[in-house]
Amino acid sequence: MDSSSAVYVHIGEGFSPKLERIHKVSIVPLVFLIFYEVSGGPFGVEDSVQAAGPLLALLGFLVFALIWSVPEALITAEMATMFPENGGYVVWVSSALGPYWGFQQGWMKWLSGVIDNALYPVLFLDYMKSAIPELETGSYRVIAILCLTALFTYLNYRGLTIVGWVATLLGVFSLLPFIFMGLIAIPKLEPSRWLVADLQNVNWALYLNVLFWNLNYWDSISTLAGEVENPSKTLPKALFYALILVLSGYIFPLLIGTGAIPVDRELWSDGYFSEIAKMLGGVWLRFWVQAASALSNMGMFVAEMSSDAYQLQGMAYRGMLPAFFGDQSRYGTPLIGILFSASGVILLSWLSFQEIVAAENYLYCFGMIMEFMAFVKLRIKYPAASRPYKIPVGTAGAILLCIPPTLLIFVVLALASYKVMVLSILAVIIGLVMQPCLKYTEKKGWLRFSVASDLPDLGFADHHFNEP
């Protein structure tokens, strides 16, 4: 590509190679795609109460959202509208730190996403095992995981528009039982239960991992930016609405569960909200919460797989992965990326809930550090660049915005178990070696690589931006 003629289009006119004929995603399904990439509802937050008690669980979600979710969502809004193409954070890091580190970002975030996706069949079965005990262990559990993965993978194959509207319907259905629980629980609420805390008996590693897992992945939507209708306006609005939806979907059920029922921390593990529903409303409400959990996990799975698959497609368009990763199905979906992501989910689904959360958090932390570095570097190097959505702070403000979440990252990394550290660092080393190996296969002609002709060069000279 001739870098002298490469110009970023005025941001707001997103482009996705070979996909202009495919219907773009509008704001409502986009909000629920973000909702499911980040949250999916309160299923999985129960361990925060077990780890730290009601007060710290409630405060944790509020404080963590302020120091982590808000900065990540703001940075995603600015960078995704600045680079409105599939690949998202891979493109940001490549533009700021170079293609080698862009590849490392892509590898760590894709692997983190696949590990995260392996969690949803596990959560689904944990909620269903009280009704169907055979799903707890053994061959029935394995068969169930394979069938669920196949079903969810097929939905992704059929197209992102379908995924978006399915996510919308599932989101409404998944949150409705908690509204009913709230109405039933009103006469039984005892606010003093919300204030229960035992600072001498806190599992800080579990507590922080649960908070971190439930409030991150705001940047995942950036890998679909090329599929969004009018991204310069739609993405920032969708992130804002999704932030409100996610926090409400956590705080409200926790207030109900800890305020209406005497708290036995040992019982608060994934799946416990269905038991609270039974205590408050009977078997029918437990069944509804279990069904909502099942469908919520379906929504989280398809949203995360979409992000992972389109990320691989975006990397192929940038020449970071072999060209076949850019191939599309007849529905315009990244077929190879979907299959690779599904295979990873199956391989990792044998891990436990807590192991999955810790492992994906560790890798995710590495990726977020590079995103913060890219955000700050582009602010310093190209302060006048066209940014359709710009966080209303200067360079110093941009740096300060990244300090609290970066400190939190170091805390999460320090609290990881030795097993998680070793496996995660091994995964990072694989990525460091994989990139030069792929370049070698390109040089030898063993695999075909290509850069999409309608994407601008990322070796940013000043004229690559629309500067005033």
XYZ file of C-alpha atoms in Angstrom:
468
model
C 0.000 0.000 0.000
C 1.255 3.445 -0.849
C 1.473 5.240 2.457
C 1.641 8.637 0.803
C -1.915 8.245 -0.423
C -3.378 6.518 2.608
C -5.828 8.787 4.379
C -8.241 7.989 7.121
C -11.764 8.730 6.016
C -13.500 11.363 8.103
C -14.393 9.311 11.126
C -18.035 8.392 11.333
C -18.006 6.694 7.964
C -16.967 3.241 9.094
C -15.774 0.776 6.563
C -15.534 -2.964 6.593
C -13.903 -4.612 3.584
C -16.294 -6.657 1.451
C -19.150 -6.162 3.920
C -20.834 -2.995 2.691
C -23.791 -5.044 1.438
C -24.413 -6.455 4.929
C -26.947 -4.621 7.084
C -25.245 -2.562 9.791
C -25.983 -2.892 13.502
C -28.160 -0.107 14.968
C -28.088 1.324 18.490
C -30.608 -0.908 20.312
C -29.019 -4.256 19.424
C -25.599 -2.636 19.906
C -26.478 -1.701 23.508
C -27.426 -5.303 24.241
C -24.343 -6.652 22.469
C -22.234 -4.505 24.813
C -24.418 -5.583 27.742
C -23.711 -9.225 26.964
C -20.020 -8.728 26.229
C -19.617 -7.090 29.636
C -22.330 -8.572 31.809
C -25.420 -10.499 30.757
C -27.099 -9.863 34.092
C -26.292 -10.810 37.703
C -25.467 -14.457 36.981
C -21.944 -14.952 38.296
C -21.836 -12.090 40.819
C -22.835 -14.345 43.735
C -19.199 -15.181 44.546
C -18.586 -11.529 45.456
C -20.881 -11.946 48.483
C -19.192 -15.209 49.439
C -15.792 -13.551 49.200
C -16.487 -10.313 51.065
C -20.051 -10.068 52.374
C -22.980 -7.815 51.336
C -21.518 -4.363 52.041
C -18.244 -4.863 50.195
C -20.033 -6.612 47.325
C -22.404 -3.669 46.816
C -19.707 -1.014 47.291
C -17.314 -2.985 45.108
C -19.528 -2.854 42.042
C -20.093 0.892 42.441
C -16.460 1.825 43.118
C -15.040 -0.610 40.591
C -17.357 0.755 37.904
C -16.087 4.273 38.635
C -12.357 3.493 38.554
C -12.449 0.798 35.865
C -15.591 0.588 33.727
C -16.043 4.320 33.143
C -12.425 4.943 31.988
C -12.449 1.826 29.801
C -15.786 2.754 28.220
C -14.644 6.352 27.580
C -11.365 5.230 25.993
C -13.237 2.690 23.871
C -15.651 5.372 22.657
C -12.787 7.673 21.618
C -10.561 5.064 20.012
C -13.275 3.008 18.301
C -14.690 6.093 16.590
C -11.172 7.181 15.637
C -10.540 3.760 14.033
C -13.976 2.521 12.888
C -12.936 -0.864 11.547
C -13.017 -4.507 12.569
C -9.990 -5.361 14.649
C -10.629 -2.622 17.219
C -7.946 -2.464 19.891
C -5.526 -4.398 17.665
C -5.578 -1.456 15.258
C -5.148 1.089 18.075
C -2.080 -0.663 19.456
C -0.632 -1.243 15.982
C -0.953 2.444 15.162
C 0.735 3.557 18.388
C 3.238 0.808 19.198
C 3.745 -0.962 15.867
C 2.388 -4.139 14.219
C 4.419 -6.541 16.379
C 2.753 -5.307 19.563
C -0.555 -5.034 17.742
C -0.311 -8.757 17.061
C 0.501 -9.451 20.714
C -2.536 -7.419 21.704
C -4.682 -9.431 19.325
C -3.342 -12.762 20.581
C -3.789 -11.970 24.275
C -7.232 -10.420 23.893
C -8.479 -13.197 21.594
C -7.230 -15.885 23.970
C -8.702 -14.013 26.928
C -12.025 -13.796 25.081
C -12.039 -17.496 24.242
C -11.235 -18.382 27.866
C -14.049 -16.062 28.945
C -16.417 -17.743 26.497
C -15.571 -21.162 27.927
C -17.176 -19.937 31.143
C -20.709 -19.561 29.809
C -21.516 -23.246 29.235
C -20.105 -23.842 32.749
C -22.387 -21.168 34.265
C -25.338 -22.497 32.274
C -24.869 -26.005 33.633
C -24.258 -24.727 37.188
C -27.678 -23.074 37.119
C -29.359 -26.144 35.607
C -27.751 -28.813 37.810
C -30.189 -28.201 40.681
C -33.026 -29.174 38.350
C -31.030 -31.817 36.424
C -28.363 -33.284 38.768
C -26.867 -35.392 35.949
C -25.415 -32.193 34.446
C -23.047 -31.646 37.370
C -20.372 -34.125 36.227
C -19.679 -36.935 33.803
C -20.554 -37.652 30.195
C -23.894 -35.813 30.284
C -22.058 -32.598 31.168
C -19.564 -33.079 28.310
C -22.354 -33.757 25.805
C -24.267 -30.699 27.045
C -21.205 -28.450 26.605
C -20.645 -29.700 23.040
C -24.292 -29.218 22.083
C -24.453 -25.729 23.574
C -21.254 -24.684 21.810
C -22.568 -25.991 18.476
C -25.891 -24.151 18.852
C -24.332 -20.825 19.826
C -21.706 -21.106 17.100
C -24.441 -21.549 14.503
C -26.135 -18.336 15.631
C -22.882 -16.449 15.045
C -22.543 -18.059 11.648
C -25.956 -16.702 10.633
C -24.945 -13.054 11.056
C -24.269 -10.177 13.456
C -27.659 -8.527 12.903
C -29.401 -11.699 14.054
C -27.012 -11.928 17.007
C -27.791 -8.325 17.985
C -31.555 -8.743 18.011
C -31.317 -12.134 19.705
C -29.204 -10.415 22.389
C -31.906 -7.752 22.790
C -34.688 -10.292 23.313
C -32.564 -12.411 25.623
C -31.537 -9.343 27.647
C -35.126 -8.327 28.323
C -36.108 -11.887 29.261
C -33.058 -12.344 31.507
C -33.712 -9.203 33.568
C -37.491 -9.553 33.974
C -37.472 -12.203 36.768
C -35.359 -9.922 38.957
C -37.963 -7.170 38.631
C -40.570 -9.663 39.882
C -38.211 -10.757 42.659
C -37.843 -7.128 43.691
C -41.614 -6.597 43.911
C -42.071 -9.779 45.952
C -39.125 -8.957 48.218
C -40.209 -5.430 49.237
C -42.031 -6.490 52.466
C -39.089 -8.711 53.462
C -36.264 -6.225 52.930
C -34.107 -5.390 55.939
C -31.644 -2.625 54.942
C -29.383 -3.424 57.897
C -28.355 -6.625 56.107
C -26.743 -4.544 53.363
C -24.296 -3.130 55.906
C -22.909 -6.468 57.084
C -19.119 -6.624 56.665
C -16.285 -8.703 58.107
C -12.974 -7.204 57.012
C -11.078 -9.937 58.831
C -12.663 -12.590 56.638
C -12.311 -11.444 53.025
C -11.027 -13.514 50.130
C -9.495 -10.577 48.279
C -8.306 -12.576 45.261
C -11.771 -14.031 44.596
C -13.461 -10.710 45.370
C -11.366 -8.683 42.929
C -11.459 -11.350 40.222
C -15.263 -11.514 40.350
C -15.584 -7.712 40.215
C -13.030 -7.474 37.437
C -14.639 -10.219 35.369
C -18.125 -8.753 35.737
C -17.144 -5.176 34.868
C -14.612 -5.464 32.055
C -14.662 -6.137 28.294
C -16.091 -2.721 27.396
C -13.492 -2.570 24.625
C -14.754 -5.786 22.980
C -17.352 -3.913 20.964
C -14.537 -2.079 19.157
C -13.722 -5.210 17.134
C -17.168 -4.859 15.519
C -16.852 -1.141 14.764
C -16.832 -1.811 11.022
C -20.283 -3.405 11.333
C -21.900 -0.497 13.216
C -24.283 1.960 11.624
C -22.829 5.498 11.908
C -20.223 4.501 14.545
C -19.144 8.056 15.415
C -22.529 8.739 17.017
C -23.867 5.258 17.739
C -20.916 3.772 19.653
C -20.552 6.450 22.390
C -24.315 6.492 23.030
C -24.508 2.705 23.124
C -21.620 2.499 25.613
C -23.316 5.038 27.907
C -26.695 3.273 27.873
C -25.028 -0.118 28.342
C -23.094 1.172 31.380
C -26.361 2.146 33.097
C -27.967 -1.170 32.154
C -25.027 -3.239 33.414
C -24.780 -1.515 36.805
C -28.547 -1.706 37.363
C -28.464 -5.388 36.449
C -25.900 -6.025 39.210
C -26.875 -3.721 42.074
C -30.636 -4.327 42.040
C -30.475 -8.165 42.340
C -27.749 -7.912 45.008
C -29.934 -5.541 47.033
C -32.814 -8.004 46.770
C -30.807 -11.134 47.546
C -28.869 -9.750 50.510
C -31.692 -7.622 51.908
C -34.613 -10.065 51.812
C -32.838 -13.278 52.890
C -30.518 -13.790 55.900
C -27.021 -13.959 54.434
C -25.090 -17.208 54.678
C -21.930 -16.372 52.759
C -21.012 -20.000 52.139
C -24.172 -20.469 50.057
C -23.391 -17.531 47.770
C -21.785 -19.214 44.757
C -22.675 -19.191 41.070
C -26.280 -20.372 40.686
C -27.480 -19.147 44.084
C -29.877 -16.539 42.699
C -32.141 -19.372 41.556
C -32.357 -20.613 45.148
C -33.160 -17.089 46.381
C -35.922 -16.950 43.771
C -37.384 -20.177 45.142
C -37.308 -18.829 48.717
C -39.011 -15.595 47.689
C -41.506 -16.728 45.062
C -41.552 -20.486 44.879
C -40.491 -23.122 42.376
C -41.957 -21.240 39.403
C -39.722 -18.212 40.030
C -36.663 -20.446 40.459
C -37.430 -22.048 37.119
C -37.756 -18.600 35.518
C -34.382 -17.481 36.910
C -32.792 -20.721 35.698
C -34.277 -20.195 32.243
C -33.123 -16.563 32.294
C -29.627 -17.704 33.249
C -29.572 -20.233 30.439
C -30.627 -17.643 27.883
C -28.295 -15.033 29.370
C -25.373 -17.382 28.899
C -26.478 -17.887 25.321
C -26.411 -14.106 24.842
C -22.970 -13.738 26.427
C -21.593 -16.586 24.368
C -22.783 -15.297 20.990
C -21.756 -11.694 21.770
C -18.252 -12.705 22.895
C -17.782 -15.080 19.967
C -18.808 -12.321 17.551
C -16.181 -10.013 19.038
C -13.474 -12.685 18.937
C -14.251 -13.791 15.389
C -14.442 -10.286 13.909
C -11.185 -9.431 15.667
C -9.450 -12.265 13.796
C -11.037 -11.060 10.569
C -9.813 -7.517 11.213
C -6.298 -8.821 11.875
C -6.405 -10.721 8.575
C -7.459 -7.538 6.748
C -4.374 -5.890 8.261
C -2.077 -8.703 7.108
C -1.365 -9.906 10.658
C -3.005 -13.288 10.095
C -3.244 -15.495 6.991
C -5.745 -14.229 4.443
C -8.150 -17.144 4.976
C -9.132 -15.613 8.334
C -10.778 -12.859 6.276
C -12.955 -15.303 4.337
C -16.682 -14.927 4.791
C -19.665 -17.225 4.830
C -22.652 -16.556 2.593
C -24.103 -14.583 5.518
C -21.090 -12.238 5.541
C -19.713 -13.671 8.793
C -16.043 -14.530 9.497
C -16.373 -18.307 9.203
C -12.782 -19.286 10.071
C -12.679 -16.930 13.053
C -15.930 -18.429 14.369
C -14.617 -21.989 14.016
C -11.292 -21.149 15.709
C -13.088 -19.448 18.594
C -15.506 -22.367 19.019
C -12.618 -24.858 19.073
C -10.869 -22.855 21.788
C -14.023 -22.819 23.910
C -14.346 -26.607 23.740
C -10.684 -27.135 24.648
C -10.911 -24.850 27.694
C -14.347 -25.799 29.025
C -12.887 -28.379 31.458
C -11.591 -25.600 33.742
C -13.533 -24.588 36.843
C -15.402 -21.272 37.192
C -12.776 -19.655 39.420
C -9.842 -20.908 37.287
C -11.449 -19.551 34.120
C -12.122 -16.132 35.688
C -8.570 -15.822 37.063
C -6.884 -16.931 33.815
C -8.852 -14.660 31.508
C -8.431 -11.708 33.894
C -4.642 -12.159 33.892
C -4.343 -12.103 30.102
C -6.896 -9.318 29.831
C -4.772 -7.172 32.155
C -1.769 -7.379 29.832
C -3.917 -6.313 26.891
C -5.434 -3.379 28.763
C -2.000 -2.022 29.700
C -1.134 -1.825 25.992
C -4.477 -0.166 25.221
C -3.832 2.534 27.817
C -0.333 3.058 26.399
C -1.748 3.370 22.867
C -4.431 5.819 23.994
C -1.937 8.100 25.753
C 0.695 7.883 23.006
C -1.781 8.828 20.262
C -3.010 11.738 22.403
C 0.600 12.968 22.785
C 1.772 12.315 19.223
C -1.371 13.378 17.357
C -3.242 15.842 19.599
C -4.997 17.486 16.645
C -6.140 14.245 15.013
C -9.779 13.931 14.041
C -11.625 12.342 16.950
C -15.414 12.217 16.424
C -15.832 11.469 20.116
C -13.125 12.899 22.350
C -12.946 12.567 26.119
C -13.026 16.212 27.307
C -9.584 16.155 28.923
C -6.161 17.207 27.713
C -2.984 15.148 27.630
C -2.468 15.346 31.386
C -6.086 14.354 31.946
C -5.699 11.401 29.595
C -2.716 10.168 31.618
C -4.525 10.668 34.934
C -7.566 8.808 33.589
C -5.422 5.705 33.049
C -3.667 5.686 36.442
C -6.451 4.220 38.694
C -7.311 1.317 36.348
C -3.600 0.615 35.797
C -2.996 0.391 39.549
C -5.966 -1.940 39.790
C -4.457 -4.111 37.064
C -1.253 -4.527 39.089
C -3.302 -5.547 42.144
C -5.202 -8.184 40.138
C -1.936 -9.499 38.674
C -0.288 -9.676 42.100
C -3.176 -11.630 43.619
C -3.210 -14.303 40.910
C -2.290 -17.846 41.897
C 1.051 -19.328 40.891
C -0.696 -21.717 38.479
C -2.535 -18.883 36.721
C 0.647 -16.788 36.502
C 2.661 -19.614 34.941
C -0.026 -20.567 32.404
C -0.713 -16.927 31.458
C 2.955 -16.026 31.032
C 3.405 -19.183 28.937
C 0.528 -18.016 26.735
C 2.200 -14.600 26.351
C 5.492 -16.247 25.337
C 3.638 -18.277 22.693
C 2.376 -15.014 21.193
C 5.846 -13.447 21.228
C 7.144 -16.400 19.201
C 4.093 -16.864 16.988
C 4.317 -13.493 15.235
C 7.829 -13.966 13.774
C 6.883 -17.548 12.848
C 3.905 -16.270 10.856
C 6.126 -13.694 9.174
C 8.500 -16.499 8.227
C 5.674 -18.508 6.633
C 4.708 -15.380 4.683
C 8.275 -14.882 3.502
C 8.499 -18.511 2.381
C 5.123 -18.305 0.661
C 3.664 -21.148 2.720
C 0.660 -19.037 3.721
C -0.899 -16.116 1.888
C -1.168 -12.759 3.663
C -2.725 -9.584 2.257
C -3.743 -6.098 3.375
C -7.225 -4.917 2.395
C -6.930 -2.212 -0.245
C -9.486 0.140 1.310
C -7.818 0.402 4.717
C -5.344 3.224 5.424
C -1.723 2.634 6.317
C -1.064 2.518 10.049
C 2.521 3.770 9.755
C 1.074 7.093 10.752
C 2.587 10.121 9.183
C 0.771 13.304 10.144
C -1.171 13.401 6.889
C -2.947 10.183 7.774
C -5.306 12.161 9.945
C -7.677 14.936 9.065
C -6.051 17.675 11.054
C -7.320 21.250 11.083
